Amino acid sequence: MESPAAQAEGDTKPSANLSPDLQGPLTAQESDPGFDGRTTGSGDVSFPQLTHNPPSSPEAQVKSTDLREEDEEPAMPASFDRSASPMRPPPRAGHTAEEEPETAEPVCNMHRFSLYETATRYYIVGANLSDNRFRVLKIDRTAESGDLSLAEDDIVYDKREMNEILNTIDDGNKSTGGLKLRCNTWGVLGFIRFTGAYYMLLITKRSQVAVIGGHYVYQIDGTELVPLTAPTSARSKSDRHPEEARFLGILSNLDLSRSFYFSYSYDISRTLQHNITRGRQDGGNAPRHARQYDLNAMFTWNHYLLEPALQAINNTYDWCLPIVHGRSRFFAGARFLKRGANDLGYVANDVETEQIVSEMLTTSFHAPGPNRFANPNYTSYVQHRGSIPLHWTQDNTGVTPKPPIELNLVDPFYTAAALHFDNLFERYGAPIYVLNLVKARERTPRESKLLEEYTNAVLYLNQFLPEDKKIIYKAWDMSRASKSRDQDVIGTLEAIADEVVTTTGFFRNGDEDAINVLMQNGVARTNCIDCLDRTNAAQFVIGKRALGHQLHALGVTSDTSIDYDTDAVNLFTHMYHDHGDTIAVQYGGSHLVNTMETYRKINQWTSHSRDMVESFKRYYNNSFLDGQRQEAYNLFLGNYIFAQGQPMLWDLATDYYLHHADPRGWSRKRRRHYIRWFTPGYLRPRMMSRSPAKIESDAQKSNRGYDSYWLEYYRPLAISSFLKIFSFRMNSTLRYIPFKSTQGGQYDLSPFRVRTGGDHDPPEKKKARKGVTIIEPHDDSSDGGSSQISYAASVTRRDQAVRWPHVNEKVTDYHGIMREHNPKQSANLLLDPTAVTDKTLSAQWTLDQFVNDSLHPSVTKNEREEYERYVTHPLNVPLVVSTEPPSDPSLDFLEYVNSVSPDAAAELYSTEEDIAEFADFLTVSDNPLTVSDADAPKKRYKAYRQWLKGKSLFKQQRVEP
């Protein structure tokens, strides 16, 4: 809904003339009622729609009244509010986006779009956050197949002017159906084509997932693929390639509603250290489209879809949004299909992990005062994971869950590893700390083959690096250590983490004149064979160590280390579990199998079944679904582009040549130097740029387009509530603290206090879980003021329940979840069990009876007699050597002998027929391999008889003649 301020501004501001870009088409084509003469009817070309909106039930479509479940903005965008017959004020000269008044909001940050269509064109109307500035992008639907015709209008319109333009277009196309609203969108992801016309990919649903310096980060929850063709084009029907639908089906296998993120005003393809350093270098004079030229192409997953728009219009990123998927788009793919590195140095499952810790006393990156990008309350630490940078593969065509590892190419100069580490130097600086967690000892060498080759590669590359810039290499068999009882996995990782963080450092922002400004130089590169379970646990420990340093730098803690089983570390553990699950699903097809509880050896027995399920899911996806995902990746990322005369994507025996350089171009390329394999400039330490001391008005005006967090975060013209603000709804340890039990003031609210079993209590839940709850008894005879603490056993999917403490009260000294035995209470329950009518009390009575019988066992008279008879039973039974009964037989022996019937005794002896059959079986003929007609009826020749009938000798299936 438009704010009153925006309405007042729209009523008083005069209307602008139409853009020259829109005037021509309006007078020549769209305003002509007789143009084309085509109508939208049953002859429309229908294209299969790609949408990832999850199906919802009628109940789910009802708007929720719980404000805590909503964002500040709805998940679905609202359309432009058109009026039927707007007033036509006097015309005025329009202004472009670059000539916006100083008081206006920068229009390059449009946050909401509406897609309108006529018979020949699409119109995208973009609106800013305040819904008072609008721009138009025109798309031609009648362009030749394979051509993309985009026309961008640089003039900025207010609401009344935008209404006038849309109504004019509607009036000029009445004969062909007029102007219709196609859909509303949060942004354009780009344009893609397969065999014919282009498609436009739109974001139709989103949700807030993070806020960094006042800049929101969103997750894509729904998309729509719109064909850029005329609705009644006979040419489109005849020229459409028969395989177009199959390409659309392959693309639909890529679910864009899972783990794809974007931001309108923050570059999430870069680290915080890079973004702040870049902001300082620009000095407040950043160009209006600064992020367009500084995106990290490695992590921009829709880079291929943005290329047509970059060639067609100037201000591409006003309309199109770059998205990230958490890992590199180079050499991207599924687990067994993408291993090692390609010949360009890009590795599989390349993931950059950044943890940002900040104190939100000031929201933005700017410190109070004149200095820009100098807020000292922001810190970050970056880690890296990726496959071993060698040429190796695993063939998963068989049924084994662990295919053999093959080294496809042994390069004495380790060219792929050299390219990879040079790229790491460019991205993070030096030194690089390599933590290799593959197995060292195996019965059948698999991972150990890579261990030896990787070690040799690092030793070779280190020969030519400066002494203080050499790659630090640490190899440790984490899998073997976790299975050993005498090795402390976490202790070893903690020692490694302390060395890593001390070596690389971490980033802390601040004024360049202050001594507390820190820069991260280098990175920790962790890998196992899959870069999933072991790698995630190791990165968690390193991240935990870095978290302690970050909190200490912010003045939150007095020490650089934090303990396990604290509220802060428990929350941090869940974050890394979710992070690892996301990467594992993307690369391996299932969640993490081994979590931190596995390596801390505190996991519950119920987690074993979950691990088995995840292992089976990973095996199933790797065997049957990874091929489909790989084809979708290759199509979406532009690794495969359709061309006439070339094989189809699904006909390729391998996608090797889609991810490696063209061998025909090797002879024309200059080979990289085998000794000077690195770039010396990348080894220089990262330094913080100086911030300008004074900001001029012109610079301040241009900088709003670069760092416009204010209106996005605070929304001064919108009505909101705390329950809808993302910062208020973020996950926090405060959500789980039982405040009712803190009224006495005895509870320690510090998130850095170690929680023991005695002061834990599970948080309240909306719905009771099925299972047995052990309720503590209420002793009426207890001392005054003392109370009992209740315990509840609950099992979560990830780890042990996060239990939160109550007030420190008097507790009976006993161990375990069982309460202490109370003989009086148990006796009262045993006297009259029928008096228990309530289900809870009945269950409690049953449990008390079980506990009482276990702690105080007793036997009845019959049980005692039976036990005495068992004890006195004769242990020495005489050997039977005759048919005569013994002189002093026991009653049990006589009873057993007399119970045997004569018929049963006769069956104990072999008959003459049995002896003859056995002798015939032992007789070996002169020709044992020859089967005579007399042998055919015998049982052991059953397979032979079936074979004579035409069936297979082994599978017993019919053999075709």
PDB file of C-alpha atoms in Angstrom, residues 449-542:
ATOM      1  CA  LYS A 449      46.794 -43.119  -3.369  1.00  0.00           C
ATOM      2  CA  LEU A 450      45.667 -39.504  -3.458  1.00  0.00           C
ATOM      3  CA  LEU A 451      47.427 -38.779  -0.171  1.00  0.00           C
ATOM      4  CA  GLU A 452      50.815 -39.661  -1.617  1.00  0.00           C
ATOM      5  CA  GLU A 453      50.265 -37.797  -4.890  1.00  0.00           C
ATOM      6  CA  TYR A 454      48.871 -34.683  -3.157  1.00  0.00           C
ATOM      7  CA  THR A 455      51.831 -34.597  -0.770  1.00  0.00           C
ATOM      8  CA  ASN A 456      54.244 -34.767  -3.690  1.00  0.00           C
ATOM      9  CA  ALA A 457      52.388 -31.945  -5.455  1.00  0.00           C
ATOM     10  CA  VAL A 458      52.686 -29.589  -2.479  1.00  0.00           C
ATOM     11  CA  LEU A 459      56.355 -30.468  -2.012  1.00  0.00           C
ATOM     12  CA  TYR A 460      57.052 -29.687  -5.669  1.00  0.00           C
ATOM     13  CA  LEU A 461      55.180 -26.350  -5.648  1.00  0.00           C
ATOM     14  CA  ASN A 462      56.766 -25.234  -2.383  1.00  0.00           C
ATOM     15  CA  GLN A 463      60.248 -25.401  -3.911  1.00  0.00           C
ATOM     16  CA  PHE A 464      59.691 -22.149  -5.800  1.00  0.00           C
ATOM     17  CA  LEU A 465      57.692 -20.093  -3.270  1.00  0.00           C
ATOM     18  CA  PRO A 466      59.324 -17.553  -0.927  1.00  0.00           C
ATOM     19  CA  GLU A 467      60.096 -18.925   2.502  1.00  0.00           C
ATOM     20  CA  ASP A 468      57.373 -16.973   4.304  1.00  0.00           C
ATOM     21  CA  LYS A 469      54.763 -17.703   1.606  1.00  0.00           C
ATOM     22  CA  LYS A 470      55.101 -21.474   1.336  1.00  0.00           C
ATOM     23  CA  ILE A 471      52.027 -23.678   1.457  1.00  0.00           C
ATOM     24  CA  ILE A 472      51.605 -25.092   4.961  1.00  0.00           C
ATOM     25  CA  TYR A 473      50.638 -28.739   4.563  1.00  0.00           C
ATOM     26  CA  LYS A 474      49.113 -30.901   7.308  1.00  0.00           C
ATOM     27  CA  ALA A 475      47.948 -34.473   6.600  1.00  0.00           C
ATOM     28  CA  TRP A 476      45.993 -36.338   9.278  1.00  0.00           C
ATOM     29  CA  ASP A 477      43.889 -39.504   9.047  1.00  0.00           C
ATOM     30  CA  MET A 478      40.789 -38.216  10.836  1.00  0.00           C
ATOM     31  CA  SER A 479      38.670 -41.271  10.043  1.00  0.00           C
ATOM     32  CA  ARG A 480      41.112 -43.649  11.709  1.00  0.00           C
ATOM     33  CA  ALA A 481      41.485 -41.352  14.709  1.00  0.00           C
ATOM     34  CA  SER A 482      37.729 -41.172  15.226  1.00  0.00           C
ATOM     35  CA  LYS A 483      37.489 -44.970  15.356  1.00  0.00           C
ATOM     36  CA  SER A 484      40.347 -45.304  17.823  1.00  0.00           C
ATOM     37  CA  ARG A 485      39.654 -45.226  21.538  1.00  0.00           C
ATOM     38  CA  ASP A 486      42.998 -43.743  22.516  1.00  0.00           C
ATOM     39  CA  GLN A 487      42.935 -40.691  20.178  1.00  0.00           C
ATOM     40  CA  ASP A 488      41.279 -37.371  20.917  1.00  0.00           C
ATOM     41  CA  VAL A 489      39.863 -36.145  17.628  1.00  0.00           C
ATOM     42  CA  ILE A 490      38.565 -32.834  18.954  1.00  0.00           C
ATOM     43  CA  GLY A 491      41.763 -32.146  20.880  1.00  0.00           C
ATOM     44  CA  THR A 492      43.856 -32.640  17.757  1.00  0.00           C
ATOM     45  CA  LEU A 493      41.543 -30.438  15.697  1.00  0.00           C
ATOM     46  CA  GLU A 494      41.631 -27.740  18.382  1.00  0.00           C
ATOM     47  CA  ALA A 495      45.425 -27.645  18.212  1.00  0.00           C
ATOM     48  CA  ILE A 496      45.307 -27.422  14.418  1.00  0.00           C
ATOM     49  CA  ALA A 497      42.630 -24.703  14.572  1.00  0.00           C
ATOM     50  CA  ASP A 498      44.699 -22.595  16.927  1.00  0.00           C
ATOM     51  CA  GLU A 499      47.645 -22.793  14.526  1.00  0.00           C
ATOM     52  CA  VAL A 500      45.435 -21.997  11.514  1.00  0.00           C
ATOM     53  CA  VAL A 501      43.766 -18.901  12.985  1.00  0.00           C
ATOM     54  CA  THR A 502      47.080 -17.607  14.295  1.00  0.00           C
ATOM     55  CA  THR A 503      48.633 -18.046  10.849  1.00  0.00           C
ATOM     56  CA  THR A 504      45.908 -16.512   8.659  1.00  0.00           C
ATOM     57  CA  GLY A 505      44.404 -14.035  11.080  1.00  0.00           C
ATOM     58  CA  PHE A 506      40.888 -12.659  10.648  1.00  0.00           C
ATOM     59  CA  PHE A 507      39.281  -9.456   9.423  1.00  0.00           C
ATOM     60  CA  ARG A 508      38.164  -6.678  11.722  1.00  0.00           C
ATOM     61  CA  ASN A 509      36.961  -3.368  10.349  1.00  0.00           C
ATOM     62  CA  GLY A 510      37.752   0.015  11.801  1.00  0.00           C
ATOM     63  CA  ASP A 511      39.468   3.314  11.252  1.00  0.00           C
ATOM     64  CA  GLU A 512      42.773   2.933   9.454  1.00  0.00           C
ATOM     65  CA  ASP A 513      44.526   5.002  12.138  1.00  0.00           C
ATOM     66  CA  ALA A 514      43.468   2.624  14.900  1.00  0.00           C
ATOM     67  CA  ILE A 515      45.623  -0.335  15.868  1.00  0.00           C
ATOM     68  CA  ASN A 516      42.668  -2.706  16.102  1.00  0.00           C
ATOM     69  CA  VAL A 517      42.143  -2.959  12.334  1.00  0.00           C
ATOM     70  CA  LEU A 518      42.971  -6.516  11.265  1.00  0.00           C
ATOM     71  CA  MET A 519      43.170  -8.112   7.825  1.00  0.00           C
ATOM     72  CA  GLN A 520      42.992 -11.799   6.948  1.00  0.00           C
ATOM     73  CA  ASN A 521      45.943 -12.873   4.825  1.00  0.00           C
ATOM     74  CA  GLY A 522      45.691 -16.435   3.587  1.00  0.00           C
ATOM     75  CA  VAL A 523      43.086 -19.098   4.102  1.00  0.00           C
ATOM     76  CA  ALA A 524      42.636 -22.584   5.517  1.00  0.00           C
ATOM     77  CA  ARG A 525      41.921 -25.086   2.749  1.00  0.00           C
ATOM     78  CA  THR A 526      40.325 -28.244   4.158  1.00  0.00           C
ATOM     79  CA  ASN A 527      39.502 -31.407   2.256  1.00  0.00           C
ATOM     80  CA  CYS A 528      38.701 -35.061   2.705  1.00  0.00           C
ATOM     81  CA  ILE A 529      37.676 -37.358  -0.135  1.00  0.00           C
ATOM     82  CA  ASP A 530      34.180 -35.833  -0.535  1.00  0.00           C
ATOM     83  CA  CYS A 531      34.748 -32.539   1.338  1.00  0.00           C
ATOM     84  CA  LEU A 532      31.566 -33.225   3.314  1.00  0.00           C
ATOM     85  CA  ASP A 533      31.485 -34.961   6.727  1.00  0.00           C
ATOM     86  CA  ARG A 534      35.085 -34.829   7.939  1.00  0.00           C
ATOM     87  CA  THR A 535      35.679 -31.480   6.280  1.00  0.00           C
ATOM     88  CA  ASN A 536      32.616 -29.927   7.896  1.00  0.00           C
ATOM     89  CA  ALA A 537      33.658 -31.106  11.365  1.00  0.00           C
ATOM     90  CA  ALA A 538      37.174 -29.735  10.895  1.00  0.00           C
ATOM     91  CA  GLN A 539      35.864 -26.427   9.574  1.00  0.00           C
ATOM     92  CA  PHE A 540      33.546 -26.178  12.567  1.00  0.00           C
ATOM     93  CA  VAL A 541      36.439 -26.498  15.003  1.00  0.00           C
ATOM     94  CA  ILE A 542      38.465 -23.925  13.063  1.00  0.00           C
TER      95      ILE A 542
END
